Structures are given as structure tokens and as C-alpha cells.
CSV table of N, CA and C in Angstrom, one decimal:
chain,number,residue,atom,x,y,z
A,12,MET,N,34.0,-14.9,-37.9
A,12,MET,CA,35.1,-14.2,-37.5
A,12,MET,C,36.3,-14.5,-38.4
A,13,LYS,N,37.0,-13.5,-39.0
A,13,LYS,CA,38.1,-13.7,-39.8
A,13,LYS,C,39.4,-13.4,-39.1
A,14,PHE,N,40.4,-14.2,-39.4
A,14,PHE,CA,41.7,-14.0,-38.8
A,14,PHE,C,42.7,-13.8,-39.9
A,15,ARG,N,43.6,-12.8,-39.7
A,15,ARG,CA,44.7,-12.6,-40.7
A,15,ARG,C,45.9,-13.2,-40.2
A,16,LYS,N,46.7,-13.7,-41.2
A,16,LYS,CA,48.0,-14.3,-40.8
A,16,LYS,C,49.0,-13.1,-40.7
A,17,ILE,N,49.6,-13.0,-39.6
A,17,ILE,CA,50.6,-11.9,-39.4
A,17,ILE,C,52.0,-12.5,-39.6
A,18,SER,N,52.7,-11.9,-40.6
A,18,SER,CA,54.0,-12.4,-40.9
A,18,SER,C,55.0,-11.4,-40.4
A,19,LEU,N,55.8,-11.8,-39.4
A,19,LEU,CA,56.8,-10.9,-38.8
A,19,LEU,C,58.2,-11.3,-39.4
A,20,PRO,N,58.8,-10.4,-40.2
A,20,PRO,CA,60.1,-10.8,-40.8
A,20,PRO,C,61.1,-11.0,-39.8
A,21,TYR,N,61.9,-12.1,-40.1
A,21,TYR,CA,63.0,-12.5,-39.1
A,21,TYR,C,64.1,-11.5,-39.1
A,22,SER,N,64.7,-11.3,-37.9
A,22,SER,CA,65.9,-10.5,-37.7
A,22,SER,C,66.6,-11.1,-36.5
A,23,LEU,N,68.0,-11.1,-36.6
A,23,LEU,CA,68.7,-11.6,-35.5
A,23,LEU,C,68.5,-10.8,-34.2
A,24,ALA,N,67.9,-9.6,-34.3
A,24,ALA,CA,67.5,-8.8,-33.1
A,24,ALA,C,66.4,-9.5,-32.3
A,25,TRP,N,65.8,-10.5,-32.8
A,25,TRP,CA,64.8,-11.3,-32.0
A,25,TRP,C,65.5,-11.8,-30.7
A,26,TRP,N,66.8,-12.1,-30.8
A,26,TRP,CA,67.5,-12.6,-29.6
A,26,TRP,C,67.5,-11.6,-28.5
A,27,ALA,N,67.5,-10.3,-28.9
A,27,ALA,CA,67.5,-9.2,-27.9
A,27,ALA,C,66.3,-9.2,-27.0
A,28,PHE,N,65.2,-9.8,-27.5
A,28,PHE,CA,64.0,-10.0,-26.6
A,28,PHE,C,64.0,-11.2,-25.8
A,29,ILE,N,64.7,-12.3,-26.3
A,29,ILE,CA,64.7,-13.5,-25.6
A,29,ILE,C,65.6,-13.5,-24.3
A,30,PHE,N,66.7,-12.9,-24.3
A,30,PHE,CA,67.6,-12.9,-23.2
A,30,PHE,C,67.1,-12.1,-22.0
A,31,PRO,N,66.5,-10.9,-22.2
A,31,PRO,CA,65.9,-10.3,-21.0
A,31,PRO,C,64.7,-11.1,-20.4
A,32,LEU,N,64.0,-11.7,-21.3
A,32,LEU,CA,62.8,-12.6,-20.8
A,32,LEU,C,63.4,-13.7,-20.0
A,33,GLY,N,64.5,-14.3,-20.3
A,33,GLY,CA,65.1,-15.3,-19.5
A,33,GLY,C,65.5,-14.8,-18.2
A,34,ALA,N,66.1,-13.6,-18.1
A,34,ALA,CA,66.5,-13.1,-16.8
A,34,ALA,C,65.2,-12.8,-15.9
A,35,TYR,N,64.2,-12.2,-16.6
A,35,TYR,CA,63.0,-12.0,-15.9
A,35,TYR,C,62.3,-13.2,-15.3
A,36,THR,N,62.3,-14.3,-16.1
A,36,THR,CA,61.8,-15.6,-15.7
A,36,THR,C,62.6,-16.1,-14.5
A,37,SER,N,63.9,-16.1,-14.6
A,37,SER,CA,64.7,-16.6,-13.6
A,37,SER,C,64.5,-15.8,-12.3
A,38,ALA,N,64.4,-14.5,-12.4
A,38,ALA,CA,64.2,-13.7,-11.2
A,38,ALA,C,62.8,-14.0,-10.6
A,39,THR,N,61.8,-14.2,-11.4
A,39,THR,CA,60.4,-14.5,-11.0
A,39,THR,C,60.4,-15.8,-10.2
A,40,LEU,N,61.1,-16.8,-10.7
A,40,LEU,CA,61.1,-18.1,-10.0
A,40,LEU,C,61.9,-18.0,-8.7
A,41,LYS,N,63.0,-17.2,-8.7
A,41,LYS,CA,63.7,-17.0,-7.5
A,41,LYS,C,62.9,-16.3,-6.4
A,42,ILE,N,62.2,-15.2,-6.8
A,42,ILE,CA,61.3,-14.5,-5.9
A,42,ILE,C,60.2,-15.4,-5.3
A,43,ALA,N,59.7,-16.3,-6.2
A,43,ALA,CA,58.6,-17.2,-5.8
A,43,ALA,C,59.2,-18.2,-4.7
A,44,SER,N,60.5,-18.6,-4.9
A,44,SER,CA,61.1,-19.5,-4.0
A,44,SER,C,61.4,-18.8,-2.6
A,45,LEU,N,61.9,-17.6,-2.7
A,45,LEU,CA,62.2,-16.8,-1.5
A,45,LEU,C,60.9,-16.5,-0.7
A,46,LEU,N,59.8,-16.2,-1.3
A,46,LEU,CA,58.6,-15.8,-0.7
A,46,LEU,C,57.7,-17.0,-0.4
A,47,SER,N,58.1,-18.2,-0.9
A,47,SER,CA,57.2,-19.4,-0.9
A,47,SER,C,55.8,-19.1,-1.4
A,48,SER,N,55.7,-18.4,-2.5
A,48,SER,CA,54.5,-18.1,-3.1
A,48,SER,C,54.1,-19.0,-4.3
A,49,PRO,N,53.0,-19.8,-4.1
A,49,PRO,CA,52.6,-20.6,-5.2
A,49,PRO,C,52.1,-19.9,-6.4
A,50,THR,N,51.5,-18.7,-6.2
A,50,THR,CA,50.9,-17.9,-7.3
A,50,THR,C,52.1,-17.4,-8.1
A,51,ILE,N,53.1,-16.8,-7.5
A,51,ILE,CA,54.2,-16.3,-8.3
A,51,ILE,C,55.0,-17.4,-9.0
A,52,LYS,N,55.0,-18.6,-8.3
A,52,LYS,CA,55.7,-19.8,-9.0
A,52,LYS,C,54.9,-20.2,-10.2
A,53,VAL,N,53.6,-20.2,-10.2
A,53,VAL,CA,52.8,-20.5,-11.4
A,53,VAL,C,53.1,-19.5,-12.5
A,54,PHE,N,53.1,-18.3,-12.1
A,54,PHE,CA,53.4,-17.2,-13.1
A,54,PHE,C,54.8,-17.4,-13.7
A,55,GLY,N,55.8,-17.8,-12.9
A,55,GLY,CA,57.2,-18.0,-13.3
A,55,GLY,C,57.2,-19.2,-14.3
A,56,VAL,N,56.5,-20.3,-13.9
A,56,VAL,CA,56.4,-21.5,-14.8
A,56,VAL,C,55.8,-21.1,-16.1
A,57,LEU,N,54.8,-20.3,-16.1
A,57,LEU,CA,54.1,-19.9,-17.4
A,57,LEU,C,55.1,-19.1,-18.2
A,58,LEU,N,55.9,-18.2,-17.5
A,58,LEU,CA,56.9,-17.4,-18.2
A,58,LEU,C,58.0,-18.3,-18.8
A,59,TYR,N,58.4,-19.4,-18.1
A,59,TYR,CA,59.3,-20.3,-18.5
A,59,TYR,C,58.9,-21.0,-19.8
A,60,GLY,N,57.6,-21.4,-19.8
A,60,GLY,CA,57.0,-22.1,-21.0
A,60,GLY,C,57.0,-21.2,-22.2
A,61,MET,N,56.7,-19.9,-22.0
A,61,MET,CA,56.7,-18.9,-23.1
A,61,MET,C,58.1,-18.7,-23.5
A,62,LEU,N,59.0,-18.6,-22.6
A,62,LEU,CA,60.4,-18.4,-23.0
A,62,LEU,C,60.9,-19.6,-23.8
A,63,PHE,N,60.6,-20.8,-23.4
A,63,PHE,CA,61.0,-22.0,-24.2
A,63,PHE,C,60.5,-22.0,-25.6
A,64,VAL,N,59.2,-21.7,-25.7
A,64,VAL,CA,58.6,-21.6,-27.1
A,64,VAL,C,59.3,-20.5,-27.9
A,65,LEU,N,59.4,-19.3,-27.4
A,65,LEU,CA,60.1,-18.3,-28.1
A,65,LEU,C,61.5,-18.6,-28.5
A,66,TRP,N,62.2,-19.2,-27.5
A,66,TRP,CA,63.6,-19.6,-27.8
A,66,TRP,C,63.7,-20.6,-28.9
A,67,LEU,N,62.8,-21.5,-28.9
A,67,LEU,CA,62.7,-22.6,-30.0
A,67,LEU,C,62.4,-21.9,-31.3
A,68,ILE,N,61.4,-21.1,-31.4
A,68,ILE,CA,61.0,-20.4,-32.6
A,68,ILE,C,62.2,-19.6,-33.2
A,69,THR,N,62.8,-18.8,-32.3
A,69,THR,CA,63.9,-18.0,-32.7
A,69,THR,C,65.1,-18.8,-33.1
A,70,GLY,N,65.4,-19.9,-32.4
A,70,GLY,CA,66.5,-20.7,-32.8
A,70,GLY,C,66.3,-21.4,-34.2
A,71,VAL,N,65.1,-21.9,-34.4
A,71,VAL,CA,64.8,-22.4,-35.8
A,71,VAL,C,64.9,-21.4,-36.9
A,72,ARG,N,64.3,-20.2,-36.6
A,72,ARG,CA,64.4,-19.1,-37.6
A,72,ARG,C,65.8,-18.7,-37.8
A,73,THR,N,66.7,-18.7,-36.8
A,73,THR,CA,68.1,-18.4,-37.0
A,73,THR,C,68.8,-19.4,-37.9
A,74,VAL,N,68.5,-20.6,-37.7
A,74,VAL,CA,69.2,-21.7,-38.5
A,74,VAL,C,68.7,-21.5,-40.0
A,75,ILE,N,67.4,-21.3,-40.2
A,75,ILE,CA,66.8,-21.1,-41.5
A,75,ILE,C,67.5,-19.9,-42.2
A,76,HIS,N,67.6,-18.8,-41.4
A,76,HIS,CA,68.2,-17.6,-41.9
A,76,HIS,C,69.7,-17.8,-42.3
A,77,LEU,N,70.4,-18.5,-41.5
A,77,LEU,CA,71.8,-18.7,-41.8
A,77,LEU,C,72.0,-19.6,-43.0
A,78,THR,N,71.3,-20.7,-43.1
A,78,THR,CA,71.4,-21.7,-44.2
A,78,THR,C,71.0,-21.0,-45.5
A,79,SER,N,69.9,-20.3,-45.4
A,79,SER,CA,69.4,-19.6,-46.6
A,79,SER,C,70.3,-18.6,-47.1
A,80,SER,N,70.9,-17.8,-46.2
A,80,SER,CA,71.7,-16.7,-46.7
A,80,SER,C,73.1,-17.2,-47.2
A,81,LEU,N,73.6,-18.3,-46.5
A,81,LEU,CA,74.9,-18.8,-47.0
A,81,LEU,C,74.7,-19.6,-48.3
A,82,ASN,N,73.5,-20.1,-48.6
A,82,ASN,CA,73.3,-20.8,-49.9
A,82,ASN,C,72.8,-19.9,-51.0
A,83,GLY,N,72.7,-18.6,-50.7
A,83,GLY,CA,72.3,-17.6,-51.7
A,83,GLY,C,70.8,-17.8,-52.1
A,84,GLY,N,70.0,-18.4,-51.1
A,84,GLY,CA,68.6,-18.7,-51.4
A,84,GLY,C,67.8,-17.4,-51.5
A,85,SER,N,66.6,-17.6,-51.9
A,85,SER,CA,65.7,-16.5,-52.1
A,85,SER,C,64.8,-16.2,-50.9
A,86,HIS,N,65.1,-16.9,-49.8
A,86,HIS,CA,64.3,-16.7,-48.6
A,86,HIS,C,64.4,-15.3,-48.1
A,87,SER,N,63.3,-14.7,-47.7
A,87,SER,CA,63.2,-13.3,-47.4
A,87,SER,C,64.2,-12.9,-46.3
A,88,SER,N,64.6,-13.8,-45.4
A,88,SER,CA,65.5,-13.4,-44.4
A,88,SER,C,66.9,-13.3,-44.9
A,89,ALA,N,67.2,-13.8,-46.1
A,89,ALA,CA,68.5,-13.8,-46.7
A,89,ALA,C,68.9,-12.4,-47.2
A,90,ARG,N,67.9,-11.5,-47.1
A,90,ARG,CA,68.2,-10.1,-47.6
A,90,ARG,C,68.7,-9.2,-46.5
A,91,SER,N,69.4,-9.7,-45.6
A,91,SER,CA,70.0,-9.0,-44.5
A,91,SER,C,71.0,-7.9,-45.0
A,92,PRO,N,70.8,-6.6,-44.6
A,92,PRO,CA,71.8,-5.6,-45.1
A,92,PRO,C,73.2,-5.9,-44.6
A,93,VAL,N,73.4,-6.5,-43.4
A,93,VAL,CA,74.7,-6.8,-42.9
A,93,VAL,C,75.4,-7.9,-43.8
A,94,ILE,N,74.6,-8.9,-44.1
A,94,ILE,CA,75.2,-10.0,-45.0
A,94,ILE,C,75.5,-9.4,-46.4
A,95,HIS,N,74.6,-8.6,-46.9
A,95,HIS,CA,74.8,-8.0,-48.2
A,95,HIS,C,76.1,-7.1,-48.2
A,96,ARG,N,76.2,-6.3,-47.2
A,96,ARG,CA,77.4,-5.4,-47.2
A,96,ARG,C,78.7,-6.2,-47.0
A,97,ALA,N,78.6,-7.2,-46.2
A,97,ALA,CA,79.9,-8.0,-46.0
A,97,ALA,C,80.2,-8.9,-47.2
A,98,GLY,N,79.3,-9.1,-48.1
A,98,GLY,CA,79.5,-9.9,-49.3
A,98,GLY,C,79.5,-11.4,-49.0
A,99,TRP,N,78.9,-11.8,-47.9
A,99,TRP,CA,78.9,-13.2,-47.5
A,99,TRP,C,78.1,-14.0,-48.6
A,100,ARG,N,77.0,-13.5,-49.1
A,100,ARG,CA,76.2,-14.3,-50.0
A,100,ARG,C,77.0,-14.6,-51.3
A,101,HIS,N,77.8,-13.6,-51.8
A,101,HIS,CA,78.6,-13.8,-53.0
A,101,HIS,C,79.6,-14.8,-52.7
A,102,ARG,N,80.3,-14.7,-51.6
A,102,ARG,CA,81.4,-15.7,-51.3
A,102,ARG,C,80.9,-17.1,-51.1
A,103,ALA,N,79.7,-17.1,-50.5
A,103,ALA,CA,79.1,-18.4,-50.2
A,103,ALA,C,78.7,-19.1,-51.5
A,104,ARG,N,78.2,-18.4,-52.5
A,104,ARG,CA,77.8,-18.9,-53.8
A,104,ARG,C,79.1,-19.4,-54.6
A,105,SER,N,80.2,-18.6,-54.4
A,105,SER,CA,81.4,-19.0,-55.2
A,105,SER,C,82.2,-20.0,-54.4
A,106,GLY,N,81.8,-20.4,-53.2
A,106,GLY,CA,82.5,-21.4,-52.5
A,106,GLY,C,83.6,-20.9,-51.6
A,107,TYR,N,83.8,-19.5,-51.6
A,107,TYR,CA,84.9,-18.9,-50.9
A,107,TYR,C,84.3,-18.2,-49.7
A,108,LEU,N,84.7,-18.6,-48.5
A,108,LEU,CA,84.2,-17.9,-47.3
A,108,LEU,C,85.3,-17.3,-46.5
A,109,GLY,N,86.5,-17.1,-47.1
A,109,GLY,CA,87.6,-16.6,-46.4
A,109,GLY,C,87.6,-15.1,-46.3
A,110,ARG,N,88.7,-14.4,-46.3
A,110,ARG,CA,88.8,-13.0,-46.1
A,110,ARG,C,88.2,-12.2,-47.3
A,111,ASN,N,87.6,-11.0,-47.0
A,111,ASN,CA,87.1,-10.2,-48.1
A,111,ASN,C,88.2,-9.4,-48.7
A,112,LYS,N,87.8,-8.5,-49.6
A,112,LYS,CA,88.9,-7.8,-50.4
A,112,LYS,C,89.7,-6.8,-49.5
A,113,ASN,N,89.2,-6.5,-48.3
A,113,ASN,CA,89.9,-5.6,-47.4
A,113,ASN,C,90.8,-6.4,-46.4
A,114,GLY,N,90.8,-7.7,-46.6
A,114,GLY,CA,91.6,-8.6,-45.7
A,114,GLY,C,91.0,-8.9,-44.4
A,115,VAL,N,89.7,-8.7,-44.3
A,115,VAL,CA,89.0,-8.9,-43.0
A,115,VAL,C,88.2,-10.2,-43.2
């Protein structure tokens, strides 16, 4: 059996999936508590474990993304259109992170 490595490019939008999962996990554990259901509690704990792993992966990838883009690195996540439009990479390389040419 062959497995392919799947590479999912990083985006700050990953956080948009993390926060609803946290709310769902919290609600699941609350329902388990209110209904005194061990089955729902086990499901909630599994969700919590998955949430923690996804939060950790997303947090690490965010730090890599930010350090790479501010240092003008060649990391694939440094090619963010938002960072490119704002000119952050250019100012980071030149050592200037203040206002842009429009005063923003």
C-alpha cells in the first residue's frame, strides 16, 4: 500500500476552523455534564484532544509564517498576498516596520 504525503499550504484562515471547533467541544462537554452521559463525555474529550493538536499545529505554523515573512524568507507561506500588498516583506528586509507610503 502506498501513501502520498499531502501538503496543505498554510493560511491564517486555519484559525477560522479552530475557534468553532473549540465552541463545539465546550458545548459537547457541557451537554455531557448536564445529561450525566459518559458516552458524550468520551466524545467531548476526544474532541478536546483533537482541538489541542490542531491548535498546536496551527500555532506553530503561524509562528513559522510570521517569522519567515518578516525575515523575507523563501518559505512558501511567506507569499501571502496580504503581506505582499502591504509591503511588509520589503520593510522587514530594510529594517523599517513603521508607516507605509500612505501614512498607515
